[in-house]
Coordinates of C-alpha atoms and ligand atoms in Angstrom, one line a residue:
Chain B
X14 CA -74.3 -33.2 50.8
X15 CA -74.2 -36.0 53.5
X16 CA -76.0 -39.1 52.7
X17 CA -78.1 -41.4 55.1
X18 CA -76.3 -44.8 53.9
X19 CA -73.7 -45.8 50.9
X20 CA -76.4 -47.4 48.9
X21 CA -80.3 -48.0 49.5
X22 CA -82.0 -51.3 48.3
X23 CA -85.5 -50.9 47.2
X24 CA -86.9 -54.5 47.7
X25 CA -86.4 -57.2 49.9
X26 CA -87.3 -60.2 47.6
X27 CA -84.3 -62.5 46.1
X28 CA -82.7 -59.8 44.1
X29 CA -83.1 -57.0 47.0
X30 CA -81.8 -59.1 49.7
X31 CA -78.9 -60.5 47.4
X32 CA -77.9 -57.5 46.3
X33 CA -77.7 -56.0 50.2
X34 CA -75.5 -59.0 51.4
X35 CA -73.2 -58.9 48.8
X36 CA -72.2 -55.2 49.3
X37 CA -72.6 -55.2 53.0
X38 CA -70.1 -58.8 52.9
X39 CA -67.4 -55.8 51.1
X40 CA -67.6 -53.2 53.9
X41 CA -70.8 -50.7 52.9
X42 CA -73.6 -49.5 54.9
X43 CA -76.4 -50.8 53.4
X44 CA -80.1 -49.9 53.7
X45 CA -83.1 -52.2 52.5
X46 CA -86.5 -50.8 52.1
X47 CA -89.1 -53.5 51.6
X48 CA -93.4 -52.9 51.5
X49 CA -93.8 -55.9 53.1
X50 CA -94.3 -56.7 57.2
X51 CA -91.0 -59.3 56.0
X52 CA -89.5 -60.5 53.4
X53 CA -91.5 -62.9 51.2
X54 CA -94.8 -61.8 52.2
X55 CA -95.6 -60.4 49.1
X56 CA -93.9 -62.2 46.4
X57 CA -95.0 -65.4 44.6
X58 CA -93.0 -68.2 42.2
X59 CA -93.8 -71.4 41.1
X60 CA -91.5 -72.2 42.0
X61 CA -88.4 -74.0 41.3
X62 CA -85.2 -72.5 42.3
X63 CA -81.6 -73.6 40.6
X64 CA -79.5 -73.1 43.5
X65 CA -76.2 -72.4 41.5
X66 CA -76.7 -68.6 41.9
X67 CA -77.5 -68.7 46.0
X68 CA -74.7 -70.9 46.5
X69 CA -72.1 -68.4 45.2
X70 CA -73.9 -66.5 48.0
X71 CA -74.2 -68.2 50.8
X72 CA -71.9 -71.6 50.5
X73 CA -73.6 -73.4 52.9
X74 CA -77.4 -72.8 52.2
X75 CA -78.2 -76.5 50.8
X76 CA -78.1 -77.2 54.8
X77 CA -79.5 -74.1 56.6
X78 CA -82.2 -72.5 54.2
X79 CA -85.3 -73.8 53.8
X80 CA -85.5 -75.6 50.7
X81 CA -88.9 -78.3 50.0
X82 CA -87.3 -81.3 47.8
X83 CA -84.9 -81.3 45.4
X84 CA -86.7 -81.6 41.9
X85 CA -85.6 -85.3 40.7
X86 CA -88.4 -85.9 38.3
X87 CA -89.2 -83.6 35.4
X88 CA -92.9 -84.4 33.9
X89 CA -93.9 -82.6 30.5
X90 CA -97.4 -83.0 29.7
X91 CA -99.4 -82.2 26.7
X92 CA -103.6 -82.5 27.2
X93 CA -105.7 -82.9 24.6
X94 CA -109.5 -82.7 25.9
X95 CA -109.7 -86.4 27.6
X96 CA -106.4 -87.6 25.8
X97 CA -103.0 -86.8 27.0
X98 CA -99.0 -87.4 26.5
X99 CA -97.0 -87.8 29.4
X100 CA -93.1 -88.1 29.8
X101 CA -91.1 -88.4 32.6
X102 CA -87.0 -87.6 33.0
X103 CA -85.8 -89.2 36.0
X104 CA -82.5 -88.0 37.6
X105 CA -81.4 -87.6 41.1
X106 CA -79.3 -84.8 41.2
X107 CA -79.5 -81.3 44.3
X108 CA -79.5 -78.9 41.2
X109 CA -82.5 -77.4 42.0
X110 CA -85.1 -77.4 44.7
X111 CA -89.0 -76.5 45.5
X112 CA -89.2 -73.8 47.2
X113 CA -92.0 -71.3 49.2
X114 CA -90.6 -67.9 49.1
X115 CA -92.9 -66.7 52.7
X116 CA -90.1 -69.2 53.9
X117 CA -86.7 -68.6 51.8
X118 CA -86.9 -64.7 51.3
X119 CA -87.5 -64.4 55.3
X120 CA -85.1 -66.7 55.9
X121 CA -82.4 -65.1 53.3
X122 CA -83.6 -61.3 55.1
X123 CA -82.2 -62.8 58.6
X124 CA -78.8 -63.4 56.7
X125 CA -78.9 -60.2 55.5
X126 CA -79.5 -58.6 58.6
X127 CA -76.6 -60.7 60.4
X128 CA -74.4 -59.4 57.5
X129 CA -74.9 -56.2 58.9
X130 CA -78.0 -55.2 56.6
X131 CA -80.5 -52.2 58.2
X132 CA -83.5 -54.1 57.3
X133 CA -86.7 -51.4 56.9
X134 CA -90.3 -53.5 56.6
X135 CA -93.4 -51.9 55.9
X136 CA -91.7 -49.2 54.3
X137 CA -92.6 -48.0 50.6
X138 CA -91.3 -46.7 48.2
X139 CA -93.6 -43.9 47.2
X140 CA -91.4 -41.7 45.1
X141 CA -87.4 -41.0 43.8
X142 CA -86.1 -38.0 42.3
X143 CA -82.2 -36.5 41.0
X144 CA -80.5 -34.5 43.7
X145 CA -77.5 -33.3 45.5
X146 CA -75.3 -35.5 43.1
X147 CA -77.5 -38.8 44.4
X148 CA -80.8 -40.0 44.9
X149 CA -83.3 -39.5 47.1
X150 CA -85.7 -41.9 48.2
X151 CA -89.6 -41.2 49.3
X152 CA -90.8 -43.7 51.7
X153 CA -94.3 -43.8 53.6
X154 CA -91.5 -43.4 56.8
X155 CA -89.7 -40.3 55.5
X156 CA -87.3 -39.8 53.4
X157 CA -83.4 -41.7 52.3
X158 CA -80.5 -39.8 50.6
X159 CA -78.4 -42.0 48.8
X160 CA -75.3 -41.5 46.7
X161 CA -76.9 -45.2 44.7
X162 CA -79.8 -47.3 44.7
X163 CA -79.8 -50.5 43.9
X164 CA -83.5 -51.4 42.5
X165 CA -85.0 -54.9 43.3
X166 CA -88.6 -53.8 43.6
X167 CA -89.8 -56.7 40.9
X168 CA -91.4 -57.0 38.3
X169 CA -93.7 -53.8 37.8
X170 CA -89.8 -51.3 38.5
X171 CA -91.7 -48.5 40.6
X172 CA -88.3 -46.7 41.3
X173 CA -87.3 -46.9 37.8
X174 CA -91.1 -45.6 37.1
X175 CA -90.8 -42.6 39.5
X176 CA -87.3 -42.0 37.7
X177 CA -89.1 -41.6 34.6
X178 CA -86.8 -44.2 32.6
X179 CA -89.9 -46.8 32.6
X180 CA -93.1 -47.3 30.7
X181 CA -95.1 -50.8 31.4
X182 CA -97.0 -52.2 28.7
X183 CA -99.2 -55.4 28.5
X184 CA -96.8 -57.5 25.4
X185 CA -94.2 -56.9 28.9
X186 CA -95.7 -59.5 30.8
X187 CA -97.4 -63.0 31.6
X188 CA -99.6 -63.1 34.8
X189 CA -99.0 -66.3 36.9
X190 CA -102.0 -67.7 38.9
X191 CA -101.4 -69.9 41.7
X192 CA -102.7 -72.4 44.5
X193 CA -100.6 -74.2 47.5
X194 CA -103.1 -77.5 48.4
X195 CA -102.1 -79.6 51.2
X196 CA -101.1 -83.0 49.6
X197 CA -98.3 -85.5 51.0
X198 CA -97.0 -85.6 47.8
X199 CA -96.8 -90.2 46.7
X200 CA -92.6 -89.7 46.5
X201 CA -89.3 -90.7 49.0
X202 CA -88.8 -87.6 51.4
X203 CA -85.7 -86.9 49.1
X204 CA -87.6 -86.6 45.5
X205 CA -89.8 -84.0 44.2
X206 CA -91.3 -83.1 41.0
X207 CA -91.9 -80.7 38.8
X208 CA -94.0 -80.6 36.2
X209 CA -95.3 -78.6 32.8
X210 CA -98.6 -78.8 31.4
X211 CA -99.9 -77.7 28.1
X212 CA -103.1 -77.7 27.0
X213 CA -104.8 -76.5 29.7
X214 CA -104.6 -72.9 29.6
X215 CA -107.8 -72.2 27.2
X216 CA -105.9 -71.4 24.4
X217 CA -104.0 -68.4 26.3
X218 CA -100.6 -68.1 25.2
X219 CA -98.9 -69.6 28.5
X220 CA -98.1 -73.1 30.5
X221 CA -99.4 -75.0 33.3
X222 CA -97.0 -76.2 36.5
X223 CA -97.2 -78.2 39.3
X224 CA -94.1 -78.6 42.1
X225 CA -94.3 -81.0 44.9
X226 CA -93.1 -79.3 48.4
X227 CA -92.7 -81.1 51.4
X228 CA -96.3 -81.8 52.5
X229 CA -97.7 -79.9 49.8
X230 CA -98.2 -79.0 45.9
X231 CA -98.3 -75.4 43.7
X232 CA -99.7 -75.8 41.2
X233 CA -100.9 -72.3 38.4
X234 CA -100.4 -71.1 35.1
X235 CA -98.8 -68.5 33.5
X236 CA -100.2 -66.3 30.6
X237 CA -99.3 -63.7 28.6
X238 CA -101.6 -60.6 29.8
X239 CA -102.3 -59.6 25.9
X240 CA -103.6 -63.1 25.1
X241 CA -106.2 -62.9 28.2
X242 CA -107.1 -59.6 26.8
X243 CA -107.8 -61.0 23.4
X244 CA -109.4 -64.0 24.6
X245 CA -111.2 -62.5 27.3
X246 CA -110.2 -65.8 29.7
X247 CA -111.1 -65.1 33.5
X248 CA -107.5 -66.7 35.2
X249 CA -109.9 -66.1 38.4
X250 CA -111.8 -69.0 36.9
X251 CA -109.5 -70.9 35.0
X252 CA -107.0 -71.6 37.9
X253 CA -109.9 -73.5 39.4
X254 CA -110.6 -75.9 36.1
X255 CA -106.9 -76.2 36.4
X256 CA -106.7 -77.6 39.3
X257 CA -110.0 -79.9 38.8
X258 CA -108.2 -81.1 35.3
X259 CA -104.8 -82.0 37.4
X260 CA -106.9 -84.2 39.4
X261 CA -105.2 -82.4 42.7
X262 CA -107.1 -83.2 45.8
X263 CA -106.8 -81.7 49.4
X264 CA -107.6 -78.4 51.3
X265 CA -106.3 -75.5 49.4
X266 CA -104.0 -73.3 51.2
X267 CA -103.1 -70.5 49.5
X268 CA -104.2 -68.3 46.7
X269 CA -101.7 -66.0 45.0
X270 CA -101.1 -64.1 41.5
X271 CA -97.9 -62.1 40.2
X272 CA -96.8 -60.6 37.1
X273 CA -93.9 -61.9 35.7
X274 CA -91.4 -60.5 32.9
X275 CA -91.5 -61.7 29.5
X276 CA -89.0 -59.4 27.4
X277 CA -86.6 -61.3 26.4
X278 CA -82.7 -60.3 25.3
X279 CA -83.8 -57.6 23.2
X280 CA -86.9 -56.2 25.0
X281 CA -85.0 -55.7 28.5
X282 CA -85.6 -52.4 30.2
X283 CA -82.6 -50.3 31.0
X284 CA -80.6 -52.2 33.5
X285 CA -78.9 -49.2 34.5
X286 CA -78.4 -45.2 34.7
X287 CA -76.5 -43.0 36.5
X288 CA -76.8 -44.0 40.7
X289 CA -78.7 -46.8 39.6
X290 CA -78.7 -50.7 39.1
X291 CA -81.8 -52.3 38.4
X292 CA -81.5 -56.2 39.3
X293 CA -83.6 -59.3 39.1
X294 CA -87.4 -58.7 37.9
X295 CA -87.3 -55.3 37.9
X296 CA -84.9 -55.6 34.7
X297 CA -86.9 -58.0 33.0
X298 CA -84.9 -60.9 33.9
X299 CA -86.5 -63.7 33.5
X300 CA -86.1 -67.2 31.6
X301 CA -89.3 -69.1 30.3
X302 CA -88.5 -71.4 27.2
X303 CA -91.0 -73.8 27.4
X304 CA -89.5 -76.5 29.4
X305 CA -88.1 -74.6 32.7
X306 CA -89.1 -71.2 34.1
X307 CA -86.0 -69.1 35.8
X308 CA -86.0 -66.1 37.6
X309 CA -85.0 -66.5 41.5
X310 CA -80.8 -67.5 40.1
X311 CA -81.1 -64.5 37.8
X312 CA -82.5 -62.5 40.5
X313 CA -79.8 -63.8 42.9
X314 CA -76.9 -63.8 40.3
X315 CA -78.0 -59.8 39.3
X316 CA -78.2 -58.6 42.7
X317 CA -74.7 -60.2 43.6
X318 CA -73.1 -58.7 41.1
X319 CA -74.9 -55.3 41.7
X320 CA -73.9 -55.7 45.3
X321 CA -69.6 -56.2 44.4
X322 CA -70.2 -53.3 41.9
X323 CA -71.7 -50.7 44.5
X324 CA -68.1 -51.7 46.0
X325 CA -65.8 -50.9 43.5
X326 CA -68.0 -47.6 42.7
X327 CA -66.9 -46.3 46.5
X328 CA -63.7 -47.5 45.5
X329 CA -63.5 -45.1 42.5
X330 CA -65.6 -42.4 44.5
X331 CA -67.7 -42.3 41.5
X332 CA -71.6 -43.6 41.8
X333 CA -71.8 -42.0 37.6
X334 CA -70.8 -44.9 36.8
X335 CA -73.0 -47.8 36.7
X336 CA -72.1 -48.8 33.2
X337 CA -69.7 -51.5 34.8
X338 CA -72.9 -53.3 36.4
X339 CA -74.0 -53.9 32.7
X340 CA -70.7 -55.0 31.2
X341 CA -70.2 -57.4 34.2
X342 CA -73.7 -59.1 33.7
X343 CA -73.0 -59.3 30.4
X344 CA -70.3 -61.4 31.5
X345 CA -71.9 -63.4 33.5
X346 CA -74.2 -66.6 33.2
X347 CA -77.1 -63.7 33.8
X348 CA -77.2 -62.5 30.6
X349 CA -75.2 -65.6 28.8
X350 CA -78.4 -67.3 29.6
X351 CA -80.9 -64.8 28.9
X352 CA -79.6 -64.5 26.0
X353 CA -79.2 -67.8 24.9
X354 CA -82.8 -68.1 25.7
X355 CA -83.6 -65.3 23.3
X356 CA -85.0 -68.0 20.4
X357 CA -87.2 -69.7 22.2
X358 CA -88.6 -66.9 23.6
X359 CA -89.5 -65.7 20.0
X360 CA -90.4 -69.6 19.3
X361 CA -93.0 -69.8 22.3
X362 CA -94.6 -66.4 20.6
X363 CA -96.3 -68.9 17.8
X364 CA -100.0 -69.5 18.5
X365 CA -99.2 -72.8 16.9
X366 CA -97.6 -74.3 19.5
X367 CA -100.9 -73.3 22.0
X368 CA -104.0 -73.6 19.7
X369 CA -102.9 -76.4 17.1
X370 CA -99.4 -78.9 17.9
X371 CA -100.9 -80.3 20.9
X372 CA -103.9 -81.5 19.2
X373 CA -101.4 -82.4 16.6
X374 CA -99.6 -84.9 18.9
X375 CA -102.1 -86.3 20.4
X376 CA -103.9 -87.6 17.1
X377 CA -101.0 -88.9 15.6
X378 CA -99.5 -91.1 18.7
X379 CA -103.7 -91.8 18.9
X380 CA -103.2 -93.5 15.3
X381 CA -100.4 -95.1 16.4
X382 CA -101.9 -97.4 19.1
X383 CA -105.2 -97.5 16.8
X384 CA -105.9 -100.4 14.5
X385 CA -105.5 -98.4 11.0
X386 CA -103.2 -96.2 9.8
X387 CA -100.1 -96.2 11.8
X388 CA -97.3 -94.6 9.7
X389 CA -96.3 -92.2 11.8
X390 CA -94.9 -89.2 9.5
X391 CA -98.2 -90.1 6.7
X392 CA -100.4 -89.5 9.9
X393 CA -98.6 -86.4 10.8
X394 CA -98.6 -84.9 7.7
X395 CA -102.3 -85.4 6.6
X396 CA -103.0 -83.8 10.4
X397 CA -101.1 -81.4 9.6
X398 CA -102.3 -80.8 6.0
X399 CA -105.7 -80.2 7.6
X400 CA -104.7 -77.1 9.5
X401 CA -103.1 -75.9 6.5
X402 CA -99.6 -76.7 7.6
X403 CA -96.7 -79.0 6.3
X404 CA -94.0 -81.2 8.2
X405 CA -91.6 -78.5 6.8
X406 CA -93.5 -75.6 8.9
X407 CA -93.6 -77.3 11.7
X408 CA -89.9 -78.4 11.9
X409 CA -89.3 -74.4 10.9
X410 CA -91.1 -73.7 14.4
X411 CA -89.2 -76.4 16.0
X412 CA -85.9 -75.1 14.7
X413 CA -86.4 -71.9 16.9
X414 CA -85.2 -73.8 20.0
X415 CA -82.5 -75.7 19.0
Chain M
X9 CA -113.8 -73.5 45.5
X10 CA -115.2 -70.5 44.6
X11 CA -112.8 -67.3 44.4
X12 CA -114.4 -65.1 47.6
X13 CA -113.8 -68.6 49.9
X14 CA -109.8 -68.8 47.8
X15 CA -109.2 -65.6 48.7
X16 CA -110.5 -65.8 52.3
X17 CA -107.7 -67.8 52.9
X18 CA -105.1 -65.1 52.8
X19 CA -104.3 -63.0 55.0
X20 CA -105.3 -59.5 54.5
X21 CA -104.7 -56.1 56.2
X22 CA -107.5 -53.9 54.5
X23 CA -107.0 -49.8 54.8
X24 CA -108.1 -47.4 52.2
X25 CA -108.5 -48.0 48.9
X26 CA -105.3 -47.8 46.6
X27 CA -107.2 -48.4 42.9
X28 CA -108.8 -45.3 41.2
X29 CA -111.1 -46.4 37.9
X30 CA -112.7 -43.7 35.7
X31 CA -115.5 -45.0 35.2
X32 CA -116.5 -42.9 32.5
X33 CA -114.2 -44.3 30.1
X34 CA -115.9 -47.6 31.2
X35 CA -118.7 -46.8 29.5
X36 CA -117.6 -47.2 26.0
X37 CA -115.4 -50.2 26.6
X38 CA -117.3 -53.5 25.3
X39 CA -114.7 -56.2 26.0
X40 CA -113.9 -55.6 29.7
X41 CA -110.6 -57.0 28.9
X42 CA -110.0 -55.9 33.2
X43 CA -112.4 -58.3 34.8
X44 CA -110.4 -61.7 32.3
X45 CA -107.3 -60.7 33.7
X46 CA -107.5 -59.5 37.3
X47 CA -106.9 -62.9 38.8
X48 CA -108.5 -61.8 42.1
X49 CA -112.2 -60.7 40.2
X50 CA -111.4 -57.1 41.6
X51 CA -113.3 -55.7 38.8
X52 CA -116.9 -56.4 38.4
X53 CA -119.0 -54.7 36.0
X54 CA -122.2 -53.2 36.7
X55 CA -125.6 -53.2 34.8
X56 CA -124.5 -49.2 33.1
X57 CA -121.3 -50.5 31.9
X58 CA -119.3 -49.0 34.6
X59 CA -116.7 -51.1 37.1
X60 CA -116.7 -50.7 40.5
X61 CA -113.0 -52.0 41.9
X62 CA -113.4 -54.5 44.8
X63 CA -110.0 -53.6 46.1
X64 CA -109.6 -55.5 49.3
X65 CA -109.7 -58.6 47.1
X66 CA -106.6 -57.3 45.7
X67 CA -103.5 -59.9 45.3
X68 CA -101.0 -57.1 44.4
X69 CA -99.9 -58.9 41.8
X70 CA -99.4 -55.8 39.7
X71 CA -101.5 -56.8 36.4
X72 CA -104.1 -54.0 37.3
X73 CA -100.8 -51.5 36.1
X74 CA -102.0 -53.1 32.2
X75 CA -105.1 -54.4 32.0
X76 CA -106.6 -51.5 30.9
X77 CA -105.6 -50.9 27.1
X78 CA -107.6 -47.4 27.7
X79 CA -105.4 -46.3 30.9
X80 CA -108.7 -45.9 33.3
X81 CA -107.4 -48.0 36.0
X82 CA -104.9 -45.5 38.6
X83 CA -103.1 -48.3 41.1
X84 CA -100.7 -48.0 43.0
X85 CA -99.7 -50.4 46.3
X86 CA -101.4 -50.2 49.3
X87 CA -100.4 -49.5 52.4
X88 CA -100.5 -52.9 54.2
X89 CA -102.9 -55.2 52.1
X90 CA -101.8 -59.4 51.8
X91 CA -99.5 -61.1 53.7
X92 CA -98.3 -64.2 51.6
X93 CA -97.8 -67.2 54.1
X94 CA -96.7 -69.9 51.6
X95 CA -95.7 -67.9 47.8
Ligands
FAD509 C1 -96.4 -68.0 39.0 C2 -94.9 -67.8 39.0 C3 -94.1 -68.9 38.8 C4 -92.7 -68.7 38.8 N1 -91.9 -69.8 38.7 C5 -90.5 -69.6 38.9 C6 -89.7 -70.8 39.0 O1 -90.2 -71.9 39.1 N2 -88.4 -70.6 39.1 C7 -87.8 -69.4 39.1 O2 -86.6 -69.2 39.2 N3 -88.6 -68.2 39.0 C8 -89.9 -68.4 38.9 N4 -90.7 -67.2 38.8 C9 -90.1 -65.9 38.8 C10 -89.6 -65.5 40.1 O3 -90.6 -65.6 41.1 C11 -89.1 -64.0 40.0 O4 -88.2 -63.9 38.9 C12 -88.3 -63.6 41.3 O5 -89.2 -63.5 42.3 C13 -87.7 -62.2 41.1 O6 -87.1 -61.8 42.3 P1 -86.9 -60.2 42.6 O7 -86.2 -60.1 43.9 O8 -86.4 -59.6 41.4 O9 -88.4 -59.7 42.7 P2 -89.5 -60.0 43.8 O10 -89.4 -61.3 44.4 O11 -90.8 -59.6 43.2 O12 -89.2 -58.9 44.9 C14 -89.5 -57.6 44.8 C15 -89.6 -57.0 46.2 O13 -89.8 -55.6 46.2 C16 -90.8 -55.2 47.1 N5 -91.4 -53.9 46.6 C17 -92.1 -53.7 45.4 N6 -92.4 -52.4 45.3 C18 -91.9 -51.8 46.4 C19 -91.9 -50.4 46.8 N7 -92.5 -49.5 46.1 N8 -91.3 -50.1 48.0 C20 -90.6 -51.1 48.7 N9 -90.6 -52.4 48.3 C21 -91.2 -52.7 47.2 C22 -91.8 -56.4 47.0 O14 -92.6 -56.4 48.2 C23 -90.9 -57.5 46.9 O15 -90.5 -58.0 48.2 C24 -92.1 -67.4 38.8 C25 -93.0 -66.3 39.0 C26 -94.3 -66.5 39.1 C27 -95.2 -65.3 39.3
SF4_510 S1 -111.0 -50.4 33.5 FE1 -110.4 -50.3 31.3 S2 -110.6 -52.4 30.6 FE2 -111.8 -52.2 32.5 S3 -113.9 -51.7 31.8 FE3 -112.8 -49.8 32.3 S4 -112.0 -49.1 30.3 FE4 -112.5 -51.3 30.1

């Protein structure tokens, strides 16, 4: 059977176009089928991006792609009705970056294309089935044989759906609510921020952020999909209270929503089968612990590695064998982190830590600048007490993340 | 800002509609868990306990595949739909 391309990409977002350079940079012939009029247009982060991951890629993309600021200033904020706590972790450091991904996936598709990628826009993936010893792809624009795909369609896996080797359910995911407003952010050109807030999400299991871009701020939330179905939450509406309780004023630019992944280590989907590699969302790969959000390095990191191993399968004339893709992430900071990550992730699943420790906090360090009781630990405890809890519970629920 | 002026910001290529609800199933569902968590308020109930899907206000964002704990909602992507200018 003849084959219209050594591998097909299904996705153009970070994983997608990651995956594409890196096997077209070893010699295949590489075809990327994204939905979108380009690369970006339909895909939504906070977003933050560590760069470690893109670097590896593309050595000199701290000058040439467009990153906002480099994130200097790391804010954690727990609110309390009226009352909040506030810290602040200063460091200059080119780590990590802002970013808009309209921008940095369209920007990272043109060095695909000038790696010798055959970029397909508006074209969808509407179907994939088993034959003649590969797969073949069904797109609104006709059809793609290929001996492997490599699967970067994000975070809801329609190829590995129409495969049959997926099933989405709501415990799967958080939904992330979003709104770019047109602020010069109060910080040198070289400084940005970002920041998490808890407290704010109406007692739905989830976070609050806000990132400082060049002449702008995103700012959202992201909750688990099970705890708005139990608390019966509209995000259409809290996103707006959000923003009013951030004090964030200016013209709003953009709104935007996405699913995101929340599986954790031992929840991932399969990450591989035979002619397939599933990289960055699609596989569940995703990082939320509570302080830092990560997806766009994993997404990055997976597709790289998916891209080498499409290389060596050629090699070995032998697309069966896809197992290699896992045992190399497994060796890699993809999964080292993700599963490293794997305690919090249980940790954050405590309603504890949404609907009772940040009232908690903010009565106790309230006592402390009060005139009366200020012995911190007696304060804490007899706050404590009165949710039925003891200092020993909550260091147990603390001990999940060291 | 109220959500039809948010999402009047984004750009939008509307065709045919790419969300099926069976409405019948509606019926008997109290809670409405769909209209909480559709960020874009696609899914607004009606006085017979029905939905009808607003689907050009639809952000893609992929939620619609489990919001529904009773599997009524049928989405799949559209053809053209939003055009993200920031992300
Ligand atoms: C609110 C929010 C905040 C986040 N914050 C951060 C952050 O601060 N830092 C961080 O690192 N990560 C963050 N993430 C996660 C991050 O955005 C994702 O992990 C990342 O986008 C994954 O990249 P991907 O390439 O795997 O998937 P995507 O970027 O989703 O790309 C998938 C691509 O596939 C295309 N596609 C889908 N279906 C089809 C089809 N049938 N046919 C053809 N093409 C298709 C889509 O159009 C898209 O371009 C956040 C996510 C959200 C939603
Ligand atoms: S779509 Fe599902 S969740 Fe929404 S009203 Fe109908 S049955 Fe209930």
């Amino acid at each position: 059977m003849s084959f219209d391309a050594d591998v097909a990409v299904v996705g153009g977002g970070l994983g997608g176009l990651s995956a594409a350079i890196s096997a077209a940079k070893e010699g295949l012939s590489v075809v990327l089928l994204e939905r979108g009029a380009y690369s970006g247009s339909k895909n939504v982060s906070g977003g933050r991006i560590y760069v470690h991951s893109l670097l590896k890629l593309i050595p000199d993309a701290l000058e040439r792609a467009p990153l906002e600021r480099p994130i200097t200033r790391e804010t954690y904020e727990v609110r309390c009705g009226d009352r909040r706590v506030t810290f602040t972790f200063q460091k200059r450091n080119r780590d990590s970056f802002s970013v808009l991904r309209a921008k940095l996936d369209d920007w990272l598709s043109h060095e695909a294309e000038a790696a010798g990628v055959l970029t397909s826009f508006d074209t969808q993936v509407t179907g994939a089935r088993r034959e003649g010893g590969g797969i073949t792809v069904e797109t609104n624009r006709g059809e793609f044989k290929v001996p492997l795909v490599i699967e970067a369609d994000g975070v809801t896996a329609p190829t590995s759906r129409y495969l049959g080797i997926r099933r989405l359910t709501p415990e799967q995911f958080m939904v992330g609510v979003k709104e770019v407003v047109a602020t010069k952010p109060e910080l040198p050109e070289d400084e940005g921020e970002a920041k998490v807030v808890l407290g704010l999400t109406a007692g739905l299991k989830g976070g609050g952020f806000l990132y400082t871009n060049r002449e702008s701020v995103s700012i959202g939330f992201t909750v688990k999909v099970e705890s708005v179905q139990e608390k019966l939450v509209k995000t259409s509406e809290l996103i707006e209270d959000y923003r009013e309780s951030l004090g964030i004023e200016g013209e709003v630019l953009e709104y935007s929503a996405h699913l995101i992944p929340y599986m954790g280590y031992r929840g991932l989907p399969p990450l591989y089968a035979p002619n397939l590699m599933v990289v960055g969302d699609a596989a569940g790969m995703l990082i939320s612990d509570g302080f830092v959000i990560r997806g766009m390095d994993l997404a990055i990191g997976s597709g790289t590695i998916a891209g080498q191993v499409a290389a060596k399968l050629r090699e070995m004339n032998n697309f069966t064998r896809t197992d290699i893709y896992q045992s190399q992430l497994e060796d890699s900071f993809v999964m080292r982190d993700i599963k490293a990550a794997w305690k919090s992730f249980k940790g954050l699943s405590n309603p504890r830590f949404y609907e009772v420790y940040p009232q908690v906090i903010c009565d106790v360090l309230d006592s402390m600048f009060s005139v009366g009781d200020r012995r911190l630990l007696k304060v804490a405890q007899e706050r404590l007490r009165k949710e039925g809890l003891g200092l020993t519970s909550l260091a147990r629920d603390l001990l999940w993340f060291t | 800002m109220n959500l039809l002026k948010r999402l009047g910001l984004n750009k939008y290529e509307v065709g045919e509609s790419h969300i099926r609800v069976n409405v019948e199933i509606c019926r008997s569902c109290e809670s409405k868990p769909c209209i909480a968590v559709c960020p874009a308020g696609t899914y607004e109930a009606q006085p017979d306990g029905t939905i009808v899907a607003h689907y050009e206000r639809c952000l893609e964002c992929g939620a619609a595949l489990v919001a529904c704990p009773y599997g009524a909602i049928a989405f799949k992507w559209p053809e053209k739909g939003i055009s993200y200018r920031y992300g």
